[in-house]
Coordinates of N, CA and C and ligand atoms in Angstrom, one line a residue:
X293 N 13.4 -205.7 143.4 CA 13.3 -204.4 142.6 C 13.9 -203.3 143.5
X294 N 14.6 -202.4 142.8 CA 15.3 -201.3 143.5 C 14.3 -200.2 143.9
X295 N 14.6 -199.4 145.0 CA 13.7 -198.3 145.4 C 13.8 -197.2 144.4
X296 N 12.7 -196.5 144.2 CA 12.7 -195.4 143.2 C 13.3 -194.2 143.9
X297 N 14.1 -193.4 143.2 CA 14.6 -192.2 143.8 C 13.5 -191.1 143.9
X298 N 13.6 -190.4 145.0 CA 12.6 -189.3 145.2 C 12.8 -188.2 144.3
X299 N 11.8 -187.6 143.8 CA 12.0 -186.4 142.9 C 11.1 -185.3 143.4
X300 N 11.5 -184.1 142.9 CA 10.7 -182.9 143.2 C 10.4 -182.3 141.8
X301 N 9.2 -181.7 141.7 CA 8.9 -181.0 140.4 C 9.6 -179.7 140.4
X302 N 10.3 -179.4 139.4 CA 11.0 -178.1 139.2 C 10.5 -177.4 138.0
X303 N 9.9 -176.2 138.2 CA 9.4 -175.5 137.0 C 10.6 -174.9 136.3
X304 N 10.6 -175.0 135.0 CA 11.8 -174.6 134.2 C 11.4 -173.4 133.3
X305 N 10.3 -173.5 132.6 CA 9.9 -172.4 131.7 C 8.5 -172.5 131.2
X306 N 8.0 -171.5 130.5 CA 6.8 -171.6 129.8 C 7.0 -172.3 128.4
X307 N 6.0 -173.0 127.9 CA 6.1 -173.6 126.6 C 6.4 -172.5 125.5
X308 N 5.9 -171.3 125.7 CA 6.1 -170.2 124.7 C 7.5 -169.8 124.7
X309 N 8.3 -170.1 125.7 CA 9.7 -169.7 125.7 C 10.6 -170.7 124.9
X310 N 9.9 -171.8 124.5 CA 10.7 -172.8 123.7 C 10.0 -173.1 122.4
X311 N 10.3 -172.3 121.4 CA 9.6 -172.5 120.1 C 9.8 -173.9 119.5
X312 N 8.9 -174.4 118.7 CA 9.0 -175.7 118.1 C 10.4 -175.8 117.4
X313 N 10.9 -177.0 117.5 CA 12.2 -177.4 116.8 C 13.4 -176.5 117.3
X314 N 13.4 -176.2 118.6 CA 14.5 -175.5 119.2 C 14.9 -176.3 120.5
X315 N 16.1 -176.0 121.0 CA 16.5 -176.4 122.3 C 17.2 -175.3 123.0
X316 N 17.1 -175.3 124.3 CA 17.6 -174.2 125.1 C 18.2 -174.7 126.5
X317 N 19.3 -174.0 126.9 CA 19.9 -174.5 128.2 C 19.3 -173.7 129.3
X318 N 19.1 -174.4 130.4 CA 18.7 -173.8 131.7 C 19.7 -174.3 132.8
X319 N 20.2 -173.4 133.6 CA 21.1 -173.8 134.7 C 20.3 -174.0 135.9
X320 N 20.5 -175.2 136.5 CA 19.8 -175.6 137.7 C 20.9 -175.8 138.7
X321 N 21.3 -174.8 139.5 CA 22.4 -174.9 140.4 C 23.6 -175.2 139.5
X322 N 24.3 -176.3 139.9 CA 25.5 -176.7 139.1 C 25.3 -177.5 137.9
X323 N 24.0 -177.8 137.6 CA 23.7 -178.7 136.4 C 23.1 -177.9 135.3
X324 N 23.6 -178.2 134.1 CA 23.1 -177.6 132.9 C 22.1 -178.5 132.2
X325 N 20.9 -178.1 132.1 CA 19.8 -178.9 131.5 C 19.4 -178.4 130.2
X326 N 19.3 -179.3 129.2 CA 18.9 -178.8 127.9 C 17.4 -179.2 127.7
X327 N 16.6 -178.2 127.4 CA 15.2 -178.5 127.1 C 15.0 -178.5 125.6
X328 N 14.4 -179.5 125.1 CA 14.3 -179.7 123.7 C 12.8 -179.9 123.2
X329 N 12.5 -179.2 122.2 CA 11.1 -179.3 121.7 C 11.1 -179.7 120.2
X330 N 10.5 -180.9 119.9 CA 10.3 -181.3 118.5 C 8.9 -181.7 118.3
X331 N 8.6 -182.2 117.1 CA 7.2 -182.7 116.9 C 6.9 -183.9 117.7
X332 N 7.9 -184.5 118.3 CA 7.7 -185.7 119.1 C 7.4 -185.4 120.6
X333 N 7.5 -184.1 120.9 CA 7.3 -183.7 122.3 C 8.3 -182.8 122.9
X334 N 8.3 -182.5 124.2 CA 9.3 -181.8 124.9 C 10.1 -182.7 125.8
X335 N 11.4 -182.6 125.7 CA 12.3 -183.5 126.4 C 13.3 -182.6 127.2
X336 N 13.8 -183.2 128.3 CA 14.9 -182.6 129.1 C 16.0 -183.6 129.3
X337 N 17.2 -183.1 129.0 CA 18.4 -184.0 129.1 C 19.5 -183.2 129.8
X338 N 20.4 -183.9 130.4 CA 21.6 -183.2 130.9 C 22.4 -182.7 129.7
X339 N 22.8 -181.4 129.7 CA 23.5 -180.8 128.6 C 25.0 -181.2 128.5
X340 N 25.2 -182.5 128.4 CA 26.6 -183.0 128.3 C 26.7 -184.3 127.5
X341 N 27.4 -184.2 126.4 CA 27.5 -185.4 125.6 C 28.4 -186.4 126.3
X342 N 28.1 -187.6 126.2 CA 28.9 -188.6 126.9 C 30.1 -189.1 126.1
X343 N 30.2 -188.6 124.9 CA 31.4 -188.9 124.1 C 32.6 -188.2 124.5
X344 N 32.6 -186.8 124.3 CA 33.7 -186.0 124.9 C 33.3 -184.8 125.6
X345 N 32.1 -185.0 126.3 CA 31.6 -184.0 127.2 C 31.2 -182.6 126.6
X346 N 31.0 -182.6 125.3 CA 30.6 -181.3 124.7 C 29.2 -180.9 125.1
X347 N 28.9 -179.6 125.0 CA 27.6 -179.1 125.2 C 26.7 -179.6 124.0
X348 N 25.5 -180.0 124.3 CA 24.6 -180.5 123.3 C 23.7 -179.4 122.8
X349 N 23.8 -178.2 123.3 CA 23.0 -177.0 122.9 C 23.2 -176.8 121.4
X350 N 22.1 -176.5 120.8 CA 22.1 -176.2 119.3 C 22.2 -177.5 118.5
X351 N 22.2 -178.7 119.1 CA 22.3 -179.9 118.4 C 21.0 -180.1 117.5
X352 N 21.2 -180.7 116.3 CA 20.1 -181.0 115.4 C 19.2 -182.0 116.1
X353 N 17.9 -181.9 115.8 CA 16.9 -182.8 116.4 C 16.1 -183.4 115.3
X354 N 15.8 -184.7 115.5 CA 14.8 -185.3 114.6 C 14.0 -186.3 115.4
X355 N 12.7 -186.0 115.4 CA 11.8 -186.8 116.3 C 12.3 -186.8 117.7
X356 N 12.5 -188.0 118.2 CA 13.0 -188.1 119.6 C 14.5 -188.0 119.7
X357 N 15.2 -187.8 118.6 CA 16.7 -187.9 118.6 C 17.3 -186.6 118.6
X358 N 18.4 -186.5 119.3 CA 19.3 -185.3 119.4 C 20.7 -185.7 119.0
X359 N 21.2 -184.8 118.1 CA 22.6 -185.1 117.6 C 23.6 -184.1 118.2
X360 N 24.6 -184.6 118.8 CA 25.7 -183.8 119.4 C 26.3 -182.9 118.3
X361 N 26.3 -181.6 118.5 CA 26.9 -180.7 117.5 C 28.4 -180.9 117.2
X362 N 29.1 -181.6 118.2 CA 30.5 -181.7 118.0 C 30.9 -182.8 117.0
X363 N 30.5 -184.0 117.3 CA 30.9 -185.1 116.3 C 29.7 -185.9 115.9
X364 N 28.5 -185.5 116.3 CA 27.3 -186.1 115.7 C 26.8 -187.3 116.4
X365 N 27.2 -187.6 117.6 CA 26.6 -188.8 118.4 C 25.1 -188.5 118.5
X366 N 24.4 -189.6 118.5 CA 22.9 -189.5 118.5 C 22.4 -190.1 119.8
X367 N 21.4 -189.4 120.4 CA 20.8 -189.9 121.6 C 19.3 -189.8 121.5
X368 N 18.7 -190.8 122.2 CA 17.2 -190.8 122.3 C 16.9 -189.9 123.5
X369 N 16.2 -188.8 123.3 CA 16.0 -187.8 124.4 C 15.0 -188.3 125.4
X370 N 14.2 -189.3 125.1 CA 13.3 -189.9 126.1 C 13.9 -190.8 127.0
X371 N 14.9 -191.6 126.5 CA 15.5 -192.7 127.4 C 17.0 -192.3 127.7
X372 N 17.6 -191.5 126.8 CA 19.0 -191.2 127.0 C 19.9 -192.1 126.2
X373 N 19.3 -193.2 125.7 CA 20.1 -194.3 125.0 C 20.8 -193.7 123.8
X374 N 22.0 -194.3 123.6 CA 22.8 -193.9 122.4 C 22.4 -194.7 121.2
X375 N 22.6 -194.1 120.0 CA 22.4 -194.8 118.8 C 23.7 -194.7 118.0
X376 N 24.1 -195.7 117.3 CA 25.4 -195.6 116.6 C 26.5 -196.0 117.6
X377 N 27.8 -195.8 117.1 CA 28.9 -196.4 117.9 C 29.7 -195.3 118.6
X378 N 29.5 -194.1 118.3 CA 30.4 -193.0 118.8 C 30.4 -192.9 120.3
X379 N 29.2 -192.7 120.8 CA 29.1 -192.6 122.3 C 28.5 -193.9 122.8
X380 N 29.1 -194.4 123.9 CA 28.7 -195.7 124.5 C 27.8 -195.5 125.7
X381 N 27.9 -194.4 126.4 CA 27.1 -194.2 127.6 C 25.9 -193.3 127.4
X382 N 24.7 -193.7 127.9 CA 23.5 -192.8 127.7 C 23.7 -191.5 128.4
X383 N 23.0 -190.5 127.9 CA 22.9 -189.2 128.6 C 21.8 -189.3 129.6
X384 N 21.9 -188.4 130.6 CA 20.9 -188.4 131.7 C 19.6 -187.6 131.2
X385 N 18.5 -188.2 131.5 CA 17.2 -187.5 131.0 C 16.3 -187.2 132.3
X386 N 15.4 -186.3 132.1 CA 14.5 -185.9 133.2 C 13.1 -186.0 132.6
X387 N 12.2 -186.5 133.4 CA 10.8 -186.6 133.0 C 10.2 -185.2 132.9
X388 N 9.5 -184.9 131.8 CA 8.9 -183.6 131.6 C 7.4 -183.6 131.8
X389 N 6.8 -182.6 132.4 CA 5.4 -182.4 132.5 C 5.0 -181.0 132.0
X390 N 3.9 -180.9 131.3 CA 3.4 -179.6 130.9 C 2.0 -179.5 131.4
X391 N 1.7 -178.4 132.2 CA 0.4 -178.3 132.9 C -0.5 -177.5 132.0
X392 N -1.7 -177.3 132.5 CA -2.8 -176.7 131.6 C -2.4 -175.2 131.3
X393 N -1.5 -174.6 132.1 CA -1.1 -173.2 131.9 C 0.2 -173.2 131.1
X394 N 0.6 -174.3 130.5 CA 1.8 -174.4 129.7 C 3.1 -174.2 130.4
X395 N 3.0 -174.5 131.7 CA 4.3 -174.5 132.5 C 5.0 -175.8 132.3
X396 N 6.3 -175.7 132.0 CA 7.1 -176.9 131.8 C 7.8 -177.2 133.1
X397 N 7.5 -178.4 133.7 CA 8.3 -178.8 134.9 C 9.0 -180.1 134.6
X398 N 10.0 -180.4 135.4 CA 10.7 -181.6 135.2 C 10.8 -182.3 136.6
X399 N 10.9 -183.6 136.6 CA 11.2 -184.4 137.8 C 12.6 -184.3 138.1
X400 N 13.0 -183.7 139.2 CA 14.4 -183.5 139.6 C 14.7 -184.4 140.7
X401 N 15.7 -185.2 140.5 CA 16.0 -186.2 141.6 C 16.4 -185.6 142.9
X402 N 15.8 -186.1 144.0 CA 16.1 -185.6 145.3 C 17.2 -186.5 146.0
X403 N 17.1 -187.7 145.7 CA 18.0 -188.6 146.4 C 18.3 -189.9 145.5
X404 N 19.5 -190.2 145.5 CA 19.9 -191.5 144.8 C 20.1 -192.6 145.9
X405 N 20.0 -192.2 147.1 CA 20.2 -193.2 148.2 C 19.2 -193.0 149.3
X406 N 18.0 -193.5 149.1 CA 16.9 -193.3 150.0 C 17.1 -193.8 151.4
X407 N 18.1 -194.7 151.5 CA 18.4 -195.3 152.8 C 19.4 -194.5 153.7
X408 N 19.9 -193.4 153.1 CA 20.9 -192.6 153.8 C 20.3 -191.2 154.1
X409 N 19.9 -191.0 155.3 CA 19.3 -189.7 155.6 C 20.3 -188.5 155.3
X410 N 21.6 -188.7 155.6 CA 22.5 -187.7 155.3 C 22.5 -187.3 153.9
X411 N 22.5 -188.3 153.0 CA 22.5 -188.0 151.5 C 21.3 -187.3 151.1
X412 N 20.1 -187.8 151.7 CA 18.8 -187.2 151.3 C 18.8 -185.8 151.7
X413 N 19.3 -185.5 153.0 CA 19.2 -184.1 153.4 C 20.1 -183.2 152.6
X414 N 21.3 -183.7 152.2 CA 22.2 -182.9 151.4 C 21.6 -182.6 150.0
X415 N 20.9 -183.7 149.5 CA 20.3 -183.5 148.2 C 19.2 -182.5 148.2
X416 N 18.4 -182.6 149.3 CA 17.3 -181.7 149.4 C 17.8 -180.2 149.6
X417 N 18.9 -180.0 150.3 CA 19.5 -178.7 150.4 C 19.9 -178.2 149.0
X418 N 20.6 -179.1 148.2 CA 21.0 -178.7 146.9 C 19.8 -178.3 146.1
X419 N 18.7 -179.1 146.2 CA 17.5 -178.8 145.4 C 16.9 -177.5 145.8
X420 N 16.8 -177.2 147.1 CA 16.2 -176.0 147.6 C 17.0 -174.8 147.0
X421 N 18.4 -174.9 147.0 CA 19.2 -173.9 146.5 C 19.0 -173.7 145.0
X422 N 18.8 -174.8 144.3 CA 18.6 -174.7 142.8 C 17.3 -174.0 142.5
X423 N 16.3 -174.3 143.3 CA 14.9 -173.7 143.1 C 15.0 -172.2 143.3
X424 N 15.7 -171.8 144.4 CA 15.9 -170.4 144.7 C 16.7 -169.7 143.6
X425 N 17.7 -170.3 143.2 CA 18.6 -169.8 142.1 C 17.8 -169.5 140.8
X426 N 17.0 -170.5 140.5 CA 16.2 -170.4 139.3 C 15.1 -169.3 139.4
X427 N 14.5 -169.2 140.6 CA 13.5 -168.2 140.9 C 14.2 -166.8 140.8
X428 N 15.4 -166.6 141.3 CA 16.0 -165.3 141.2 C 16.4 -165.0 139.7
X429 N 16.7 -166.0 138.9 CA 17.0 -165.7 137.5 C 15.7 -165.2 136.8
X430 N 14.6 -165.8 137.1 CA 13.3 -165.4 136.5 C 13.0 -164.0 137.0
X431 N 13.2 -163.7 138.3 CA 12.9 -162.4 138.9 C 13.7 -161.4 138.2
X432 N 15.0 -161.7 138.0 CA 16.0 -160.7 137.4 C 15.7 -160.5 135.9
X433 N 14.9 -161.4 135.3 CA 14.6 -161.1 133.9 C 13.5 -160.1 133.7
X434 N 12.8 -159.8 134.8 CA 11.7 -158.8 134.7 C 10.4 -159.5 134.3
X435 N 10.4 -160.8 134.1 CA 9.2 -161.5 133.6 C 8.3 -161.8 134.8
X436 N 7.3 -160.9 135.1 CA 6.5 -161.0 136.3 C 5.7 -162.3 136.3
X437 N 5.0 -162.6 135.2 CA 4.1 -163.8 135.2 C 4.9 -165.1 135.4
X438 N 6.1 -165.2 134.8 CA 6.9 -166.3 134.9 C 7.5 -166.4 136.4
X439 N 7.8 -165.3 136.9 CA 8.3 -165.3 138.3 C 7.2 -165.7 139.3
X440 N 6.0 -165.2 139.1 CA 4.8 -165.6 139.9 C 4.5 -167.0 139.8
X441 N 4.7 -167.6 138.6 CA 4.3 -169.0 138.3 C 5.2 -169.9 139.2
X442 N 6.3 -169.4 139.6 CA 7.2 -170.2 140.4 C 7.0 -170.0 141.9
X443 N 5.9 -169.3 142.3 CA 5.5 -169.2 143.7 C 4.2 -170.0 143.9
X444 N 4.1 -170.6 145.1 CA 2.9 -171.4 145.4 C 1.7 -170.5 145.4
X445 N 0.5 -171.0 145.2 CA -0.7 -170.2 145.2 C -0.9 -169.4 146.5
X446 N -0.5 -170.0 147.6 CA -0.7 -169.4 148.9 C 0.6 -168.7 149.4
X447 N 1.5 -168.4 148.5 CA 2.8 -167.8 148.9 C 2.6 -166.4 149.5
X448 N 3.5 -166.1 150.4 CA 3.6 -164.7 151.0 C 5.0 -164.1 150.8
X449 N 5.0 -162.8 150.7 CA 6.3 -162.1 150.6 C 6.2 -160.9 151.6
X450 N 7.2 -160.9 152.5 CA 7.2 -159.9 153.6 C 8.4 -159.0 153.3
X451 N 8.2 -157.7 153.4 CA 9.2 -156.7 153.2 C 9.4 -156.0 154.5
X452 N 10.7 -155.9 155.0 CA 11.0 -155.3 156.3 C 10.7 -153.9 156.3
X453 N 10.5 -153.3 157.6 CA 10.6 -151.9 157.8 C 9.2 -151.2 157.8
X454 N 9.3 -149.9 157.8 CA 8.0 -149.1 157.9 C 7.9 -148.2 156.6
X455 N 8.4 -148.6 155.5 CA 8.2 -147.9 154.3 C 6.8 -148.0 153.8
X456 N 6.4 -147.2 152.8 CA 5.1 -147.4 152.2 C 4.9 -148.8 151.6
X457 N 6.0 -149.4 151.2 CA 5.9 -150.7 150.5 C 6.3 -151.9 151.5
X458 N 6.5 -151.6 152.8 CA 6.8 -152.6 153.8 C 5.5 -153.4 154.1
X459 N 5.7 -154.6 154.6 CA 4.5 -155.4 155.0 C 4.5 -156.8 154.4
X460 N 3.4 -157.5 154.6 CA 3.2 -158.8 154.1 C 2.2 -158.8 152.9
X461 N 2.7 -159.4 151.8 CA 1.8 -159.5 150.6 C 1.5 -160.9 150.3
X462 N 0.2 -161.1 149.8 CA -0.1 -162.4 149.2 C 0.4 -162.4 147.8
X463 N 0.2 -163.5 147.1 CA 0.8 -163.6 145.8 C 0.3 -162.5 144.8
X464 N -1.0 -162.3 144.8 CA -1.6 -161.4 143.8 C -1.1 -160.0 144.2
X465 N -1.1 -159.6 145.5 CA -0.7 -158.3 145.9 C 0.8 -158.1 145.6
X466 N 1.6 -159.1 145.7 CA 3.0 -158.9 145.4 C 3.3 -158.8 143.9
X467 N 2.5 -159.5 143.1 CA 2.6 -159.3 141.7 C 2.3 -157.9 141.3
X468 N 1.3 -157.3 141.9 CA 0.9 -155.9 141.6 C 2.0 -155.0 142.1
X469 N 2.6 -155.2 143.3 CA 3.7 -154.4 143.8 C 4.8 -154.4 142.8
X470 N 5.2 -155.6 142.4 CA 6.4 -155.8 141.6 C 6.2 -155.1 140.2
X471 N 5.0 -155.3 139.6 CA 4.7 -154.7 138.4 C 4.8 -153.2 138.5
X472 N 4.3 -152.6 139.6 CA 4.3 -151.2 139.8 C 5.7 -150.7 140.0
X473 N 6.5 -151.4 140.7 CA 7.9 -150.9 140.9 C 8.7 -151.0 139.6
X474 N 8.4 -152.1 138.8 CA 9.1 -152.2 137.5 C 8.7 -151.1 136.6
X475 N 7.5 -150.6 136.7 CA 7.0 -149.5 135.8 C 7.8 -148.3 136.0
X476 N 8.4 -148.1 137.2 CA 9.2 -146.9 137.5 C 10.6 -147.1 137.2
X477 N 11.0 -148.2 136.6 CA 12.4 -148.5 136.3 C 12.6 -148.7 134.8
X478 N 13.9 -148.5 134.4 CA 14.2 -148.6 133.0 C 14.4 -150.1 132.5
X479 N 14.5 -151.0 133.5 CA 14.8 -152.4 133.2 C 14.5 -153.2 134.4
X480 N 14.7 -154.5 134.3 CA 14.4 -155.4 135.4 C 15.3 -155.1 136.7
X481 N 14.9 -155.5 137.8 CA 15.7 -155.4 139.0 C 16.5 -156.7 139.1
X482 N 17.8 -156.6 138.7 CA 18.6 -157.8 138.7 C 19.1 -158.1 140.1
X483 N 18.9 -159.3 140.6 CA 19.4 -159.7 141.9 C 20.5 -160.7 141.8
X484 N 21.6 -160.4 142.3 CA 22.8 -161.3 142.3 C 23.0 -161.9 143.6
X485 N 22.8 -163.3 143.6 CA 23.0 -164.0 144.9 C 24.5 -163.9 145.3
X486 N 24.8 -163.8 146.6 CA 26.2 -163.7 147.0 C 26.5 -165.0 147.8
X487 N 25.9 -165.2 149.0 CA 26.2 -166.4 149.8 C 24.9 -167.1 150.2
X488 N 24.9 -168.4 150.1 CA 23.7 -169.2 150.5 C 24.0 -169.9 151.8
X489 N 23.0 -170.0 152.6 CA 23.0 -171.0 153.7 C 21.7 -171.7 153.7
X490 N 21.7 -173.0 153.6 CA 20.4 -173.8 153.4 C 20.3 -174.9 154.4
X491 N 19.1 -175.2 154.8 CA 18.8 -176.3 155.7 C 17.5 -176.8 155.3
X492 N 17.4 -178.0 154.8 CA 16.1 -178.6 154.3 C 15.4 -177.7 153.3
X493 N 14.2 -177.3 153.6 CA 13.4 -176.5 152.7 C 13.7 -175.0 152.9
X494 N 14.6 -174.6 153.7 CA 14.9 -173.1 154.0 C 16.2 -172.7 153.4
X495 N 16.2 -171.6 152.7 CA 17.4 -171.0 152.2 C 17.6 -169.6 152.6
X496 N 18.7 -169.3 153.3 CA 19.0 -167.9 153.6 C 20.1 -167.4 152.6
X497 N 19.9 -166.2 152.2 CA 20.7 -165.7 151.1 C 21.1 -164.2 151.3
X498 N 22.4 -163.9 151.1 CA 22.8 -162.5 151.0 C 22.8 -162.2 149.5
X499 N 22.3 -161.0 149.1 CA 22.2 -160.7 147.7 C 22.4 -159.2 147.5
X500 N 22.6 -158.8 146.2 CA 22.7 -157.4 145.8 C 21.8 -157.2 144.6
X501 N 21.2 -156.1 144.6 CA 20.3 -155.8 143.4 C 20.8 -154.5 142.7
X502 N 20.4 -154.4 141.4 CA 20.7 -153.2 140.7 C 19.7 -153.0 139.6
X503 N 19.2 -151.7 139.5 CA 18.4 -151.2 138.4 C 18.5 -149.7 138.4
X504 N 17.9 -149.1 137.3 CA 17.9 -147.7 137.3 C 16.4 -147.2 137.2
X505 N 16.1 -146.1 137.8 CA 14.7 -145.6 137.7 C 14.6 -144.7 136.5
X506 N 13.4 -144.5 136.1 CA 13.1 -143.6 135.0 C 13.6 -142.2 135.2
X507 N 13.7 -141.8 136.5 CA 14.1 -140.4 136.8 C 15.7 -140.4 137.0
X508 N 16.3 -141.5 136.5 CA 17.8 -141.4 136.4 C 18.6 -141.8 137.6
X509 N 18.0 -142.4 138.6 CA 18.7 -142.8 139.8 C 19.0 -144.3 139.9
X510 N 20.2 -144.6 140.5 CA 20.5 -146.0 140.6 C 19.9 -146.6 141.8
X511 N 19.3 -147.8 141.7 CA 18.9 -148.5 142.8 C 19.8 -149.7 143.0
X512 N 20.5 -149.7 144.1 CA 21.6 -150.7 144.3 C 21.5 -151.1 145.8
X513 N 20.7 -152.1 146.1 CA 20.5 -152.5 147.5 C 21.2 -153.8 147.9
X514 N 21.3 -153.9 149.2 CA 21.8 -155.2 149.7 C 20.7 -155.8 150.6
X515 N 20.7 -157.2 150.5 CA 19.6 -157.9 151.1 C 20.1 -159.1 151.9
X516 N 19.2 -159.4 152.9 CA 19.2 -160.8 153.4 C 17.8 -161.3 153.2
X517 N 17.7 -162.4 152.4 CA 16.5 -163.0 152.1 C 16.4 -164.4 152.9
X518 N 15.2 -164.7 153.3 CA 14.9 -166.1 153.7 C 13.8 -166.6 152.8
X519 N 14.1 -167.8 152.2 CA 13.1 -168.4 151.3 C 12.7 -169.7 151.9
X520 N 11.4 -170.1 151.8 CA 10.9 -171.4 152.2 C 10.4 -172.0 150.9
X521 N 10.9 -173.2 150.6 CA 10.5 -173.9 149.3 C 9.6 -175.0 149.6
X522 N 8.5 -175.1 148.7 CA 7.6 -176.3 148.9 C 7.2 -176.7 147.5
X523 N 7.2 -178.0 147.2 CA 6.8 -178.6 146.0 C 7.4 -178.0 144.8
X524 N 8.7 -177.7 144.9 CA 9.4 -177.1 143.8 C 9.2 -175.6 143.5
X525 N 8.4 -175.0 144.4 CA 8.2 -173.6 144.2 C 8.5 -172.8 145.5
X526 N 8.4 -171.5 145.4 CA 8.7 -170.6 146.6 C 7.4 -170.4 147.3
X527 N 7.4 -170.7 148.6 CA 6.2 -170.6 149.4 C 6.2 -169.3 150.3
X528 N 7.4 -169.0 150.8 CA 7.5 -167.8 151.7 C 8.8 -167.1 151.4
X529 N 8.7 -165.8 151.4 CA 9.9 -164.9 151.2 C 9.9 -163.9 152.3
X530 N 11.0 -163.7 153.0 CA 11.2 -162.6 153.9 C 12.4 -161.8 153.4
X531 N 12.1 -160.5 153.2 CA 13.1 -159.7 152.6 C 13.6 -158.6 153.5
X532 N 14.9 -158.7 154.0 CA 15.5 -157.7 154.8 C 16.4 -156.9 153.9
X533 N 16.3 -155.5 154.0 CA 17.1 -154.7 153.1 C 17.4 -153.4 153.7
X534 N 18.1 -152.5 153.0 CA 18.4 -151.2 153.4 C 17.1 -150.4 153.1
X535 N 16.3 -150.2 154.1 CA 15.0 -149.6 153.8 C 15.1 -148.1 153.5
X536 N 16.2 -147.4 154.1 CA 16.3 -146.0 153.8 C 16.6 -145.8 152.3
X537 N 17.5 -146.7 151.7 CA 17.8 -146.6 150.3 C 16.6 -146.9 149.5
X538 N 15.9 -148.0 149.8 CA 14.7 -148.4 149.0 C 13.6 -147.3 149.1
X539 N 13.4 -146.7 150.3 CA 12.4 -145.6 150.4 C 12.8 -144.4 149.6
X540 N 14.1 -144.1 149.6 CA 14.6 -142.9 148.9 C 14.5 -143.0 147.4
X541 N 14.8 -144.2 146.9 CA 14.8 -144.4 145.4 C 13.5 -144.9 144.9
X542 N 13.0 -145.9 145.5 CA 11.8 -146.6 144.9 C 10.5 -145.9 145.3
X543 N 10.4 -145.4 146.5 CA 9.1 -144.9 147.0 C 9.0 -143.4 146.6
X544 N 10.0 -142.8 145.9 CA 9.9 -141.4 145.4 C 10.1 -141.4 144.0
X545 N 10.1 -142.6 143.3 CA 10.5 -142.6 141.8 C 9.3 -142.0 141.0
Ligands
LIG164 S1 31.5 -184.8 122.0 FE1 29.6 -185.3 121.4 S2 29.9 -186.6 119.7 FE2 31.8 -186.1 120.4

């Protein structure tokens, strides 16, 4: 019997973000995953038809089956198996879990070669980067609850410097800080990742942010973040930034 590939749970969305009888694409690093909800359940598949590699987004669904919008190939979303003769190769599927708080997570493969440490390490690095990327997408949407749901219960967030908002926050305190800052802005604080360096569960990242405050000023900062990832979530964040700019724009908004 072959060894099972290691997986990590990756939070994708809230159930409320996926209305019944819809499907929606989520980018996980370099992979496009299609989350599908029908009366038969919630399914996750790689968003790539094996017939001619078209996107499956928007494909008609019936029960467990998804139809490719391009030529109509049919796939079982639970097993990936094809039905009919058009496509011969199954699509990739991911096991879906929905917790008591309606968070949708998927089993994300960490390694296809458990006997090769090099492969395992590289895959873990990719997974860590994907988790941070997804976290920043949620952060940049301004959805505070969804962002916080992707942090571990004992997560901490440290902000550099001696500003009024500098210091170490636990999860609840950071959620309050973020909500307070967003209240002074006209929209979300969009964070654009620039360069990643990752090793195991640690990701170092240069990034740039942009938003506007309600008093008409641009907040456009540069950062060096350090993230520590655990169990598919963010456990530790260290945020180094231009504190003079942050203090001038955010602490006087
Ligand atoms: S590309 Fe999907 S059926 Fe042809």
